[in-house]
Structures are given as C-alpha cells and as structure tokens.
Coordinates of C-alpha atoms in Angstrom, one line a residue:
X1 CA -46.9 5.7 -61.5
X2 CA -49.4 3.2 -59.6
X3 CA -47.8 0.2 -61.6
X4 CA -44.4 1.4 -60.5
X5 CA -45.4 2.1 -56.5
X6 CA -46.8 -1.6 -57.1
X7 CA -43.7 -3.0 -58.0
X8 CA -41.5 -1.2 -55.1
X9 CA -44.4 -3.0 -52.9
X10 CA -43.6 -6.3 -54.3
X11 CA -40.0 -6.1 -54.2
X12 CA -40.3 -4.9 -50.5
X13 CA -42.7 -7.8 -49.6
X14 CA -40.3 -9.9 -51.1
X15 CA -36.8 -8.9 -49.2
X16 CA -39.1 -9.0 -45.8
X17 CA -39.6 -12.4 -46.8
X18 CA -35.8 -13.3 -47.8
X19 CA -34.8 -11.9 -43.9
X20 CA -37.2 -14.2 -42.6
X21 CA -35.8 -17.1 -43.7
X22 CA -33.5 -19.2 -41.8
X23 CA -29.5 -18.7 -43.1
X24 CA -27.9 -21.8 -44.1
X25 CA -24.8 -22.7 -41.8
X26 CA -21.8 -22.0 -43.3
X27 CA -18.6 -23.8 -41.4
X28 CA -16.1 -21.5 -42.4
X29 CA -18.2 -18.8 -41.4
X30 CA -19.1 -20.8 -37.8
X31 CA -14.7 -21.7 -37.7
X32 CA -13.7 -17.8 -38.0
X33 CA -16.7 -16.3 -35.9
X34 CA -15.3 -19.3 -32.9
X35 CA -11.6 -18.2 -34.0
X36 CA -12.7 -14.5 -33.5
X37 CA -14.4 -15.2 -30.2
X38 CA -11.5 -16.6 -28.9
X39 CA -8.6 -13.9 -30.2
X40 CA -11.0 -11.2 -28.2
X41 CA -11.2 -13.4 -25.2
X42 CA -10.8 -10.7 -22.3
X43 CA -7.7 -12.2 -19.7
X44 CA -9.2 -13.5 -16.4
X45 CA -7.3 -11.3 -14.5
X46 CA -9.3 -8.6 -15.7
X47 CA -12.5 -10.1 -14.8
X48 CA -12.4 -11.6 -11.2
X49 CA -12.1 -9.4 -8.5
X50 CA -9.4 -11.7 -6.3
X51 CA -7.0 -10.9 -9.3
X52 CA -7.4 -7.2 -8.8
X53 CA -3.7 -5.6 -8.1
X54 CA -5.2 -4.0 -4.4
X55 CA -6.7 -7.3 -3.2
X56 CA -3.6 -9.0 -3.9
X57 CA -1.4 -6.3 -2.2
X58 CA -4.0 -6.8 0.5
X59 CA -3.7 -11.0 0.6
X60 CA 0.7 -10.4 0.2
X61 CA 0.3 -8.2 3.6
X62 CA -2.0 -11.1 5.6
X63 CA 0.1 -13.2 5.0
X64 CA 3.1 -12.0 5.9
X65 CA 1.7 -10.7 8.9
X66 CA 0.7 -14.8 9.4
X67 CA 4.2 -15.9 8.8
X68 CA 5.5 -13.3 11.5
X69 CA 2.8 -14.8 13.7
X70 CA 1.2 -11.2 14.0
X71 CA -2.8 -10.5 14.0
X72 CA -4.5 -8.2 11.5
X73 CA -3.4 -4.5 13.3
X74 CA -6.4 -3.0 11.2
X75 CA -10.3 -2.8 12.2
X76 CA -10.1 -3.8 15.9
X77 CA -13.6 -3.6 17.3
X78 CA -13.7 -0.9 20.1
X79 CA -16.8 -1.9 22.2
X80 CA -17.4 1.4 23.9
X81 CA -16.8 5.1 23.7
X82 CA -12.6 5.2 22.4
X83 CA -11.1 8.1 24.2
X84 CA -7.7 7.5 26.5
X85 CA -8.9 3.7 27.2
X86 CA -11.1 1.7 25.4
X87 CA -12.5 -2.0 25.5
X88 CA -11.2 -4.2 22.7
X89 CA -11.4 -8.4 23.2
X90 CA -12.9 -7.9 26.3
X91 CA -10.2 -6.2 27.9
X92 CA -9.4 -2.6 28.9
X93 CA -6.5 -1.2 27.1
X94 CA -4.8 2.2 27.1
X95 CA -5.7 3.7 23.5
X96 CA -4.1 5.6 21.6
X97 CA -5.0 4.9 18.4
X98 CA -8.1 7.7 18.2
X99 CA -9.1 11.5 17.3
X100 CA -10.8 12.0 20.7
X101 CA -8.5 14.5 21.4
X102 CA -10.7 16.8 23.8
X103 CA -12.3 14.0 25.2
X104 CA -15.8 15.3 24.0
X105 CA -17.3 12.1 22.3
X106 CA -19.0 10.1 24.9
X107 CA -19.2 13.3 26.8
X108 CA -22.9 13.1 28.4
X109 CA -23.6 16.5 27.5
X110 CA -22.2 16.0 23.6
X111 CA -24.5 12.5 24.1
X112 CA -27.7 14.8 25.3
X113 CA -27.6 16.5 22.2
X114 CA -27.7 14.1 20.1
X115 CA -30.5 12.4 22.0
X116 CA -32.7 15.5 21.9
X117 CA -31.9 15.5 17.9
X118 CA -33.0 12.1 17.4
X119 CA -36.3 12.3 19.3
X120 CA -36.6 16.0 17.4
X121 CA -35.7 15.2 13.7
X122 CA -35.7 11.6 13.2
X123 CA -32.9 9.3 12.4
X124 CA -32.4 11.2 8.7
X125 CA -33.5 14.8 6.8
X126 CA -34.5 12.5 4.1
X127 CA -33.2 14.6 1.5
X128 CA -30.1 17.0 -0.4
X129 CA -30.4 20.4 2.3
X130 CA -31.5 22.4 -0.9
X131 CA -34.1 20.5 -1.6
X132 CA -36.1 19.8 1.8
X133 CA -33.2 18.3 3.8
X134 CA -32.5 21.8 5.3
X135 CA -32.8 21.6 9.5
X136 CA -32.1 24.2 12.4
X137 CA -28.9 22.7 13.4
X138 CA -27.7 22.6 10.3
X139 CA -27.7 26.6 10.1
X140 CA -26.3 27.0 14.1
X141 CA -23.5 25.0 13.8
X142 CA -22.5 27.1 10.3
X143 CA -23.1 29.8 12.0
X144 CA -21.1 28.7 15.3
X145 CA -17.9 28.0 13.1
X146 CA -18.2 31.1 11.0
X147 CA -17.8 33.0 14.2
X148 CA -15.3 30.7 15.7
X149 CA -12.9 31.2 12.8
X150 CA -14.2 34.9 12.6
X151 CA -15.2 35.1 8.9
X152 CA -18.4 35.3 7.3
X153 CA -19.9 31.8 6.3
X154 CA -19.8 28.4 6.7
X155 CA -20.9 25.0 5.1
X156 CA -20.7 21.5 6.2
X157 CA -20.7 18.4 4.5
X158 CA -21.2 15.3 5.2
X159 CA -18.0 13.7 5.1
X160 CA -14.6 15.4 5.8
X161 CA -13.2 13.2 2.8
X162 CA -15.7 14.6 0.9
X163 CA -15.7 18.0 1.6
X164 CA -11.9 18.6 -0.1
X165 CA -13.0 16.2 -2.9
X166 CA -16.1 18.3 -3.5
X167 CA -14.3 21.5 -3.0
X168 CA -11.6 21.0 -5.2
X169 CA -13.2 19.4 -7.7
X170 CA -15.4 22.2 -7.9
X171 CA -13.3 25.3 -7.5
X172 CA -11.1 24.8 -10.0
X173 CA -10.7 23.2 -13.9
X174 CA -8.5 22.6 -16.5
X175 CA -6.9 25.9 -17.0
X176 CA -6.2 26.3 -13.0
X177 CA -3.9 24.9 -11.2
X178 CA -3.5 23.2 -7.4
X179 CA 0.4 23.5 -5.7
X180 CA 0.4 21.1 -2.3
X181 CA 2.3 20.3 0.0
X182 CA 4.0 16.5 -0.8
X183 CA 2.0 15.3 2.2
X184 CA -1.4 16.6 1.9
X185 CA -4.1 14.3 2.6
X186 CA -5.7 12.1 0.5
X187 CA -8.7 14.0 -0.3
X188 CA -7.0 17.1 -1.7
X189 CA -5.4 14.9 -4.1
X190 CA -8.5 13.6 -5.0
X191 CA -10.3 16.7 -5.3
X192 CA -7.2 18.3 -7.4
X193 CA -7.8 15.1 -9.9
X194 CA -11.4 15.4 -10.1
X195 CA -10.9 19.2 -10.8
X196 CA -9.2 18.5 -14.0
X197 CA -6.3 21.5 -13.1
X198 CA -2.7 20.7 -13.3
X199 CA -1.5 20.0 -10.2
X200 CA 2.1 20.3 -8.7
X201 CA 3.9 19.1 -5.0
X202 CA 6.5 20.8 -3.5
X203 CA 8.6 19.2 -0.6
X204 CA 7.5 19.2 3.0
X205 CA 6.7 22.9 4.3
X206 CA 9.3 23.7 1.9
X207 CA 8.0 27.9 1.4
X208 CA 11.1 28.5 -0.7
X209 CA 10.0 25.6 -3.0
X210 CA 6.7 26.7 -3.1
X211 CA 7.7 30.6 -4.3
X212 CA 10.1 28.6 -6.9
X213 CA 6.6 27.0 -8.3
X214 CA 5.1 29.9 -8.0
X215 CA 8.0 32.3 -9.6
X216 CA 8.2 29.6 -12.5
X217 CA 4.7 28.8 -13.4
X218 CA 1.6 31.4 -12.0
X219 CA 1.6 33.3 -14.6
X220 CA 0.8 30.2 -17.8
X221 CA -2.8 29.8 -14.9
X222 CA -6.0 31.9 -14.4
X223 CA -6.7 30.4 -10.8
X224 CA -4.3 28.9 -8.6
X225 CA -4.7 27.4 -5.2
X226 CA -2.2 26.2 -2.4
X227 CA -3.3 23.8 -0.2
X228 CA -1.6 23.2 2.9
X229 CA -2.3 21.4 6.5
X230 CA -2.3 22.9 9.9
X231 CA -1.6 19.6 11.7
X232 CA 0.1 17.2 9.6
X233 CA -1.4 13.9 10.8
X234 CA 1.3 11.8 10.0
X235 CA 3.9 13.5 11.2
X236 CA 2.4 15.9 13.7
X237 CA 4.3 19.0 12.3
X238 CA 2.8 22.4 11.0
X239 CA 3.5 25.1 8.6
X240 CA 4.7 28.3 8.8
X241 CA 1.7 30.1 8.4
X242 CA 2.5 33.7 8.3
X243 CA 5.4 32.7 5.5
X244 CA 2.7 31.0 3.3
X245 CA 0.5 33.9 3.6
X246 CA 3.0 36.1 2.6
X247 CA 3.9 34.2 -0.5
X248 CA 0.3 33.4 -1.7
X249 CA -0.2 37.3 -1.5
X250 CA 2.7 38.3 -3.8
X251 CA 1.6 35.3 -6.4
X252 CA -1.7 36.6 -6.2
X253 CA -3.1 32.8 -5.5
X254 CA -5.8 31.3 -3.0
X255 CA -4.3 29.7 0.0
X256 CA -6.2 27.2 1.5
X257 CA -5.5 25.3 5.2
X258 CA -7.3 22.1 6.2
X259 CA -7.4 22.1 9.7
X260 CA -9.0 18.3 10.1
X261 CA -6.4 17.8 12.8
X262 CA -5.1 21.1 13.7
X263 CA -8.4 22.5 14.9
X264 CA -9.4 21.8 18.4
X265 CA -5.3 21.7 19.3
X266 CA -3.5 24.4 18.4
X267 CA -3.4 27.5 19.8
X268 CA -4.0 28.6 23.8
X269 CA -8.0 28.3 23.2
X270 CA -7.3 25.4 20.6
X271 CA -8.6 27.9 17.7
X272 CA -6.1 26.2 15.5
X273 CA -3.6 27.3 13.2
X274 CA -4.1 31.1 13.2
X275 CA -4.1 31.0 16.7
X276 CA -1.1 29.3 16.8
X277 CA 0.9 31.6 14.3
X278 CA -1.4 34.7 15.7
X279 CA -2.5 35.4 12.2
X280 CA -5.9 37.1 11.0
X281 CA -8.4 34.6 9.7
X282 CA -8.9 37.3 6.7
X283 CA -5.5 36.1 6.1
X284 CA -6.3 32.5 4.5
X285 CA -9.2 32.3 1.4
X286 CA -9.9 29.2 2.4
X287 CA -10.8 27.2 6.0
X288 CA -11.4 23.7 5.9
X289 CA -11.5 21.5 9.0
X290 CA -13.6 17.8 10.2
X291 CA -16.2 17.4 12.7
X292 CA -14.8 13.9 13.4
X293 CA -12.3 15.1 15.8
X294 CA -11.7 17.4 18.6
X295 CA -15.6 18.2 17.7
X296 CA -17.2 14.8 18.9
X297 CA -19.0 14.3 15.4
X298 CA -18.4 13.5 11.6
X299 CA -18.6 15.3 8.2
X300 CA -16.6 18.7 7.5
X301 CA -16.6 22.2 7.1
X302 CA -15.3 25.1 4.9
X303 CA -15.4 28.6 6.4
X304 CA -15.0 32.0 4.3
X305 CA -16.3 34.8 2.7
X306 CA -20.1 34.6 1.9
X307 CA -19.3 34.8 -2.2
X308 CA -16.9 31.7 -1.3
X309 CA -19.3 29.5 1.0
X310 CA -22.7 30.5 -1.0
X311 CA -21.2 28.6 -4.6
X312 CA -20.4 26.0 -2.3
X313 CA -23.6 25.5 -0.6
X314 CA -25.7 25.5 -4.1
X315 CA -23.0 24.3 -6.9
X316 CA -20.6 21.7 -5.1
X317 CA -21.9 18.5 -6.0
X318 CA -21.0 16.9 -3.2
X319 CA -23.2 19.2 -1.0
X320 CA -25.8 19.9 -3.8
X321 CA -26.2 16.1 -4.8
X322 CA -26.1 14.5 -1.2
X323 CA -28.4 14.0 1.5
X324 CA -28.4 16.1 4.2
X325 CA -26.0 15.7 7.6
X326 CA -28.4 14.2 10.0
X327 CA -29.5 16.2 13.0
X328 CA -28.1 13.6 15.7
X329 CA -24.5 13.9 13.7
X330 CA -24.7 18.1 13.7
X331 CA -26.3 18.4 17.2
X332 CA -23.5 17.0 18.9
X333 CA -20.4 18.9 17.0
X334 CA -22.5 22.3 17.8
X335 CA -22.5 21.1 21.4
X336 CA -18.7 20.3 21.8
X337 CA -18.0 23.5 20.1
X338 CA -19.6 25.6 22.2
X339 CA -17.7 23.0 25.3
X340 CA -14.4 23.6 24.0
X341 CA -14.8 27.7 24.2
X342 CA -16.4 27.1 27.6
X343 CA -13.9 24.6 29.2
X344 CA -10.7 26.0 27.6
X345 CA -9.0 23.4 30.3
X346 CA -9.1 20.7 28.3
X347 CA -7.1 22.4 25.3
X348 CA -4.6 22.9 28.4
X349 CA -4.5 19.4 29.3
X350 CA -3.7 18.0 25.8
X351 CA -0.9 20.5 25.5
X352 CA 0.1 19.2 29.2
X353 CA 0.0 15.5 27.8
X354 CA 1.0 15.8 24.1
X355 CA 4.5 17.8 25.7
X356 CA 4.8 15.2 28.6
X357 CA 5.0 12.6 25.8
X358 CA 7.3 14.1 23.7
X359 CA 9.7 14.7 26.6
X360 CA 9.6 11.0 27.3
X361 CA 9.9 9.5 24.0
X362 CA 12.8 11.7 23.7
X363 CA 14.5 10.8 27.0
X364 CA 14.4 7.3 25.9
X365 CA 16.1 8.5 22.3
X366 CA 13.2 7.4 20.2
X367 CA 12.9 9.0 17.2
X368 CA 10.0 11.4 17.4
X369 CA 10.7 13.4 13.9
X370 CA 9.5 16.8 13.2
X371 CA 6.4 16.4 15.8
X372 CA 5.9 19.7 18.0
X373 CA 3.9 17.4 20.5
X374 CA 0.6 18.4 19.9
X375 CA -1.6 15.7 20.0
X376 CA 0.0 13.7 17.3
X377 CA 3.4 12.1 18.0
X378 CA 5.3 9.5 15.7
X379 CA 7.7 7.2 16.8
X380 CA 9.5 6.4 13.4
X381 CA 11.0 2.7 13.9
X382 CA 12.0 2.2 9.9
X383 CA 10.7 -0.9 9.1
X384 CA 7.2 -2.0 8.1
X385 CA 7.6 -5.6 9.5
X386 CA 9.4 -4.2 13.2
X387 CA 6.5 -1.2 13.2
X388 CA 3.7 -4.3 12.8
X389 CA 5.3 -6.1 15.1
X390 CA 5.9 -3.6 17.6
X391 CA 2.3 -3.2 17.8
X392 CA 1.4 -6.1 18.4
X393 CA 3.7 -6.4 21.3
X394 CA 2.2 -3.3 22.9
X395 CA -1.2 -4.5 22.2
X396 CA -0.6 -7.8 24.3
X397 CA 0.4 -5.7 27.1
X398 CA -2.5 -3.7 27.0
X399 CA -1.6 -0.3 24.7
X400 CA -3.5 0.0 21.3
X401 CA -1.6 2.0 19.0
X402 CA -1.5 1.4 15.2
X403 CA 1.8 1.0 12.8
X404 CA 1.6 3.2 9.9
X405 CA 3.1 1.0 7.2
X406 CA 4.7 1.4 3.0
X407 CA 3.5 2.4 1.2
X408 CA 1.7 5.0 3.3
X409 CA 4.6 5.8 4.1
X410 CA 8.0 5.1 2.4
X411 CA 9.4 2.2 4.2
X412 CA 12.4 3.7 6.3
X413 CA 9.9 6.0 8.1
X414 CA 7.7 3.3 9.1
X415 CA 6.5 4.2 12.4
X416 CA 4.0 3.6 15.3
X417 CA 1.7 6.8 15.4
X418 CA 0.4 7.9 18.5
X419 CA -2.7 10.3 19.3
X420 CA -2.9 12.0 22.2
X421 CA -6.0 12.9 24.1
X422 CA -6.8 15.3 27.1
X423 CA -8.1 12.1 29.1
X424 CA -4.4 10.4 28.9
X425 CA -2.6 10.4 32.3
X426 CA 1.0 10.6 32.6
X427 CA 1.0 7.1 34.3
X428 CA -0.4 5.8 31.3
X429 CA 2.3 7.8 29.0
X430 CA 4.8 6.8 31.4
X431 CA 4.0 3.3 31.4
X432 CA 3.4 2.8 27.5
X433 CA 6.7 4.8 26.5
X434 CA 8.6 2.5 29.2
X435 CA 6.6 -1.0 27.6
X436 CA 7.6 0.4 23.7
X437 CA 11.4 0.8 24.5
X438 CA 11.9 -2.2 26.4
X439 CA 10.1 -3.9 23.5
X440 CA 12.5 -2.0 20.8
X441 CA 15.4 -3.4 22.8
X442 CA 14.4 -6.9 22.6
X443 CA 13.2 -7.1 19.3
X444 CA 16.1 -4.8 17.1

C-alpha cells in the first residue's frame, strides 16, 4: 500500500512538472488559432457606438435639418421659469412648448415651499423611503392626492416614466395580459414589456375594439389590465370614460387611466377625467397621474385602494429599489395642490384660453384633429420637413412651439403641438395663430 501511494506521488510530481514546461510552437497550430481569430472577428458596427442604428437616425435628421438651413428644434435652453413666455437666446418669446399649464411653477408660494424643504431636509433623503429615506412630505402629499381623487391611498415615485414602468412591470406576468390603447405612452409600453404579459393595442378610443379583445381573448388570462389616457398628449383627445368602465366591468378586468396630462385640466375644478365624465373614482382600479405638470413638480403618483397602493409602496422595484423623492421636489407639488383647489380660477382660465385657441386655429381652417381644446392643441401640417420648418419660422418671430416629427408620429400627421397655459393671453393666441398661417401660406 505505502509503495503504491509512493508511486501515485511520483507520477503526480512528475505531470506537475510536464505542465510547467514551456510548449514547443507548433505553426500549424499558431496558422489555425490566427485563422480562427479572424473567422470570430465581431463586425465594427457592432462595436462603436457612432455605428449604432439610433445615433445614425439621429446624425440622418441633423443633417437634413442643415440642408433645409433649419437649427436643431430640440433642447432649447430656457433661461428662466417657462410658463406662457420664456427667455431663450436672450430674447423673450411667447412659449408654448411647456406643461405649466396652471401657471404654478415659478409661483412664489410653490417656490416658498420648496425653499423651506431645502433649508428643512437637505438637498436629498439619502436613501430608498423604506429604508431611512422616508420624510413628512412624502406622507402629506400621498395623503393630499388620495383625497383629491377620493380613494384610499397613494404612492409617488420619483419619475412619472418610472412610475408606469414600475407599475406594470410589477403588477402583472407572463400569464396576464395588458390591452392599450394604440397611443398610450411610452412608459406603459415599457412597463407592459418588462411585465413579461402578452400585450395587445386596439385602435384609438376604439371601445368596440376593445370589447372585441376582450370577447375573443379574457378568458385564455388570469389578470388583465386596460390601460388608457385621460388626456392624450399628442393629440389632445380623451376617452369615453363611462363606456370603458362599463366594459372593463362585464370582462371582469382592471382598468387603469394615467392622468399625466389630464389632471390639473379637466373637469370644472380641474379634478381630471372623472370630473370630466362625472364618474365615481371607485369606478377606475387604477389612478396614475405626474407631478411634472399642472402640479409645479416632478415624479408620479398611483392612487387606489390601500391593498393596491401598499404592494406598491413595499414590492415595486422601482419605488422599493430607488432613492427617495427629495423634499424640495414633494414640497412644492403638495403646495400647488392645495393652490389649485383654492384658486379654482385658474382651471377657468385655461379652459378660457385652450377654447379661444381652438376657435382660432379653426377660423383660419387649420387642421386641429380630434383636440377638445383643453390645454393641448395640434395643428397637423403632414410633413416632417414643413412641421420642422414651420417651427423654425415661428421661432424667429418670437413663438416657441415644437414639431412633433416620424416616426413619433406617422409622417402624414406630422404636426406643430401646442400647450396651452392659464398665463397665455388672447393677444398672444391671436398673434401666434395669425404669424403660423401666414407662414403656412408662404411656405405650402
């Protein structure tokens, strides 16, 4: 036994020493390895950033914005407060290119409170709200909106983009099942990826689509969520509410509305949708809206029923894995909030304004689309290169509004998309709608 354990040692010792040894080169070895190398060479379009398919969409649209002899339409640099005017290059311009639409940011009071945050809190929580990011603020203004929209609970997150894309992705899996409206935002789509559930479109505010979907395919789901807007952004439409409850009720399925542009507008006390439509709150599973709007601030909200809001607050990884909204970002939203129900004026002005545009546009035939004239009002021109250069005309003259371009939209509804805010004057409508269609004229 000991010689035998001697002689595994000595042949052990012995391939340690073979491994050690330097390998002889062999070319034919050294010619296929090279010959390999170069066969698995990766393409250098896959490894440099500047051959990416988005920067070169990105380089195709500078330049034939140069060749048009247009500037860049995209991240002017607003010096100031952007509400109905704002300084860009030095100049005063008539703007209407921003979500101000209750004039509340900039608002000294809106500006107080987020003073008296800073000084109180510091510039960040410093942590996830679960862990020790957790602040007063946080808890009025979710407390503020749950009795706003008259339900239960609220959460907010820190981004509005976020807060669908957490939602969503959280909410639902692989055996559910999201139905949305073809022009719902960005970050429900995103949200209904993440999520992993199949997910389906029907055509714009389309309920009779929506019951076909519904009719055809509920039953092969366990959960099933339809997501609609109350303010479509682009084309400043809305649903009919009371028809999608209806539906959503028979199909047994969650309805949920995101109110990011719709709250703060509709409605006589700018309440929203439900207002709107005169609907119960109890009526919709789920509220989603943005603070970045009529609310002076930025981040978002979902508003329910405690069970709903509660797996949110301590499961949703993009509330549960993020760093708390800072107290100078909450302060202010909880302060317009509570402006908006005081001063219900300014709700009156931008129904005032929004209508007085509409009326204009339409006096001078341009094509306004499906807009109600609540604070957002296209003007489809249908053509990318005319919409860019359209808005660059205005701008010259003094009016900042921004083209919305293909593929954001398909190209025959290109369009220049105004925002109306309660600040705006009719003069200023007056004069901008007069500048647009003399500029149509000469440039079709």
């Amino acid at each position: 036994m000991t010689e035998r354990r001697a002689d595994l040692k000595s042949q052990l010792l012995a391939q340690a020493r073979q491994r050690q040894r330097p390998r002889a080169a062999s070319r034919p070895e050294t010619q296929g390895d090279a010959a390999d190398a170069k066969a698995q060479r990766v393409p250098e379009r896959f490894t440099r950033f500047d051959a990416h398919p988005g920067h070169q969409q990105i380089t195709m649209i500078r330049e034939g914005a140069q060749r048009l002899g247009l500037r860049d339409p995209f991240f002017k640099v607003h010096a100031g407060n952007a509400g109905a005017t704002s300084i860009i290059d030095d100049r005063e311009v008539i703007n209407f290119a921003s979500y101000n639409y209750l004039g509340l940011s900039g608002d000294p009071r809106v500006n107080r409170a987020a003073q008296e945050a800073v000084v109180r809190y510091g510039t960040s929580v410093s942590a996830s709200r679960m862990v020790s990011g957790e602040r007063p603020v946080h808890r009025e203004l979710e407390k503020a909106i749950a009795a706003t929209y008259q339900v239960e609970d609220a959460v907010v997150f820190v981004s509005g983009h976020a807060t669908n894309v957490s939602t969503l992705g959280y909410l639902l899996g692989p055996r559910d099942l999201v139905i949305h409206d073809e022009y719902i935002h960005n970050s429900s789509l995103v949200g209904a990826q993440l999520s992993g559930a199949k997910r389906m479109s029907f055509a714009h505010n389309d309920a009779r689509a929506l019951e076909a979907l519904l009719t055809r395919h509920r039953m092969q789901f366990e959960r099933v969520l339809v997501v609609i807007e109350g303010l479509y952004s682009m084309d400043g439409d809305v649903p009919d509410l009371p028809r999608f409850v209806e539906i959503k009720r028979r199909h047994q399925a969650w309805l949920m509305v995101d109110e990011a542009h719709s709250f703060g507008v509709l409605g006589e006390h700018g309440l929203g949708l439900r207002e709107h439509f005169d609907v119960s709150s109890e009526d919709v599973d789920i509220w989603m809206g943005t603070l970045s709007k009529s609310l002076a601030g930025c981040g978002g909200y979902i508003a329910g029923c405690t069970s709903l809001v509660e797996t949110l607050r301590y499961l949703a990884p993009g509330f549960l894995y993020s760093v708390g909204m800072p107290a100078q970002v909450a302060a202010p939203s909880l302060a317009a909030l509570r402006l908006m129900q005081q001063e219900p004026e300014r709700v009156r002005a931008l129904h005032d304004i929004s209508r007085h545009f509409l009326e204009r546009a339409r006096e001078h035939g341009l094509d306004t689309g499906d807009s109600i004239g609540a604070a957002v009002v296209p003007i489809i021109v249908g053509s990318s290169p005319l919409a860019a250069r359209l808005s660059h005309q205005l701008f010259e003259q003094g009016i900042n509004v921004q083209p919305i371009l293909h593929p954001a939209v398909p190209e025959k509804s290109a369009r220049l998309r105004f925002f109306l805010s309660c600040e705006h004057t009719k003069q200023q409508v007056d004069h901008s709608i007069n500048v647009l269609n003399d500029a149509i004229r000469h440039t079709c």
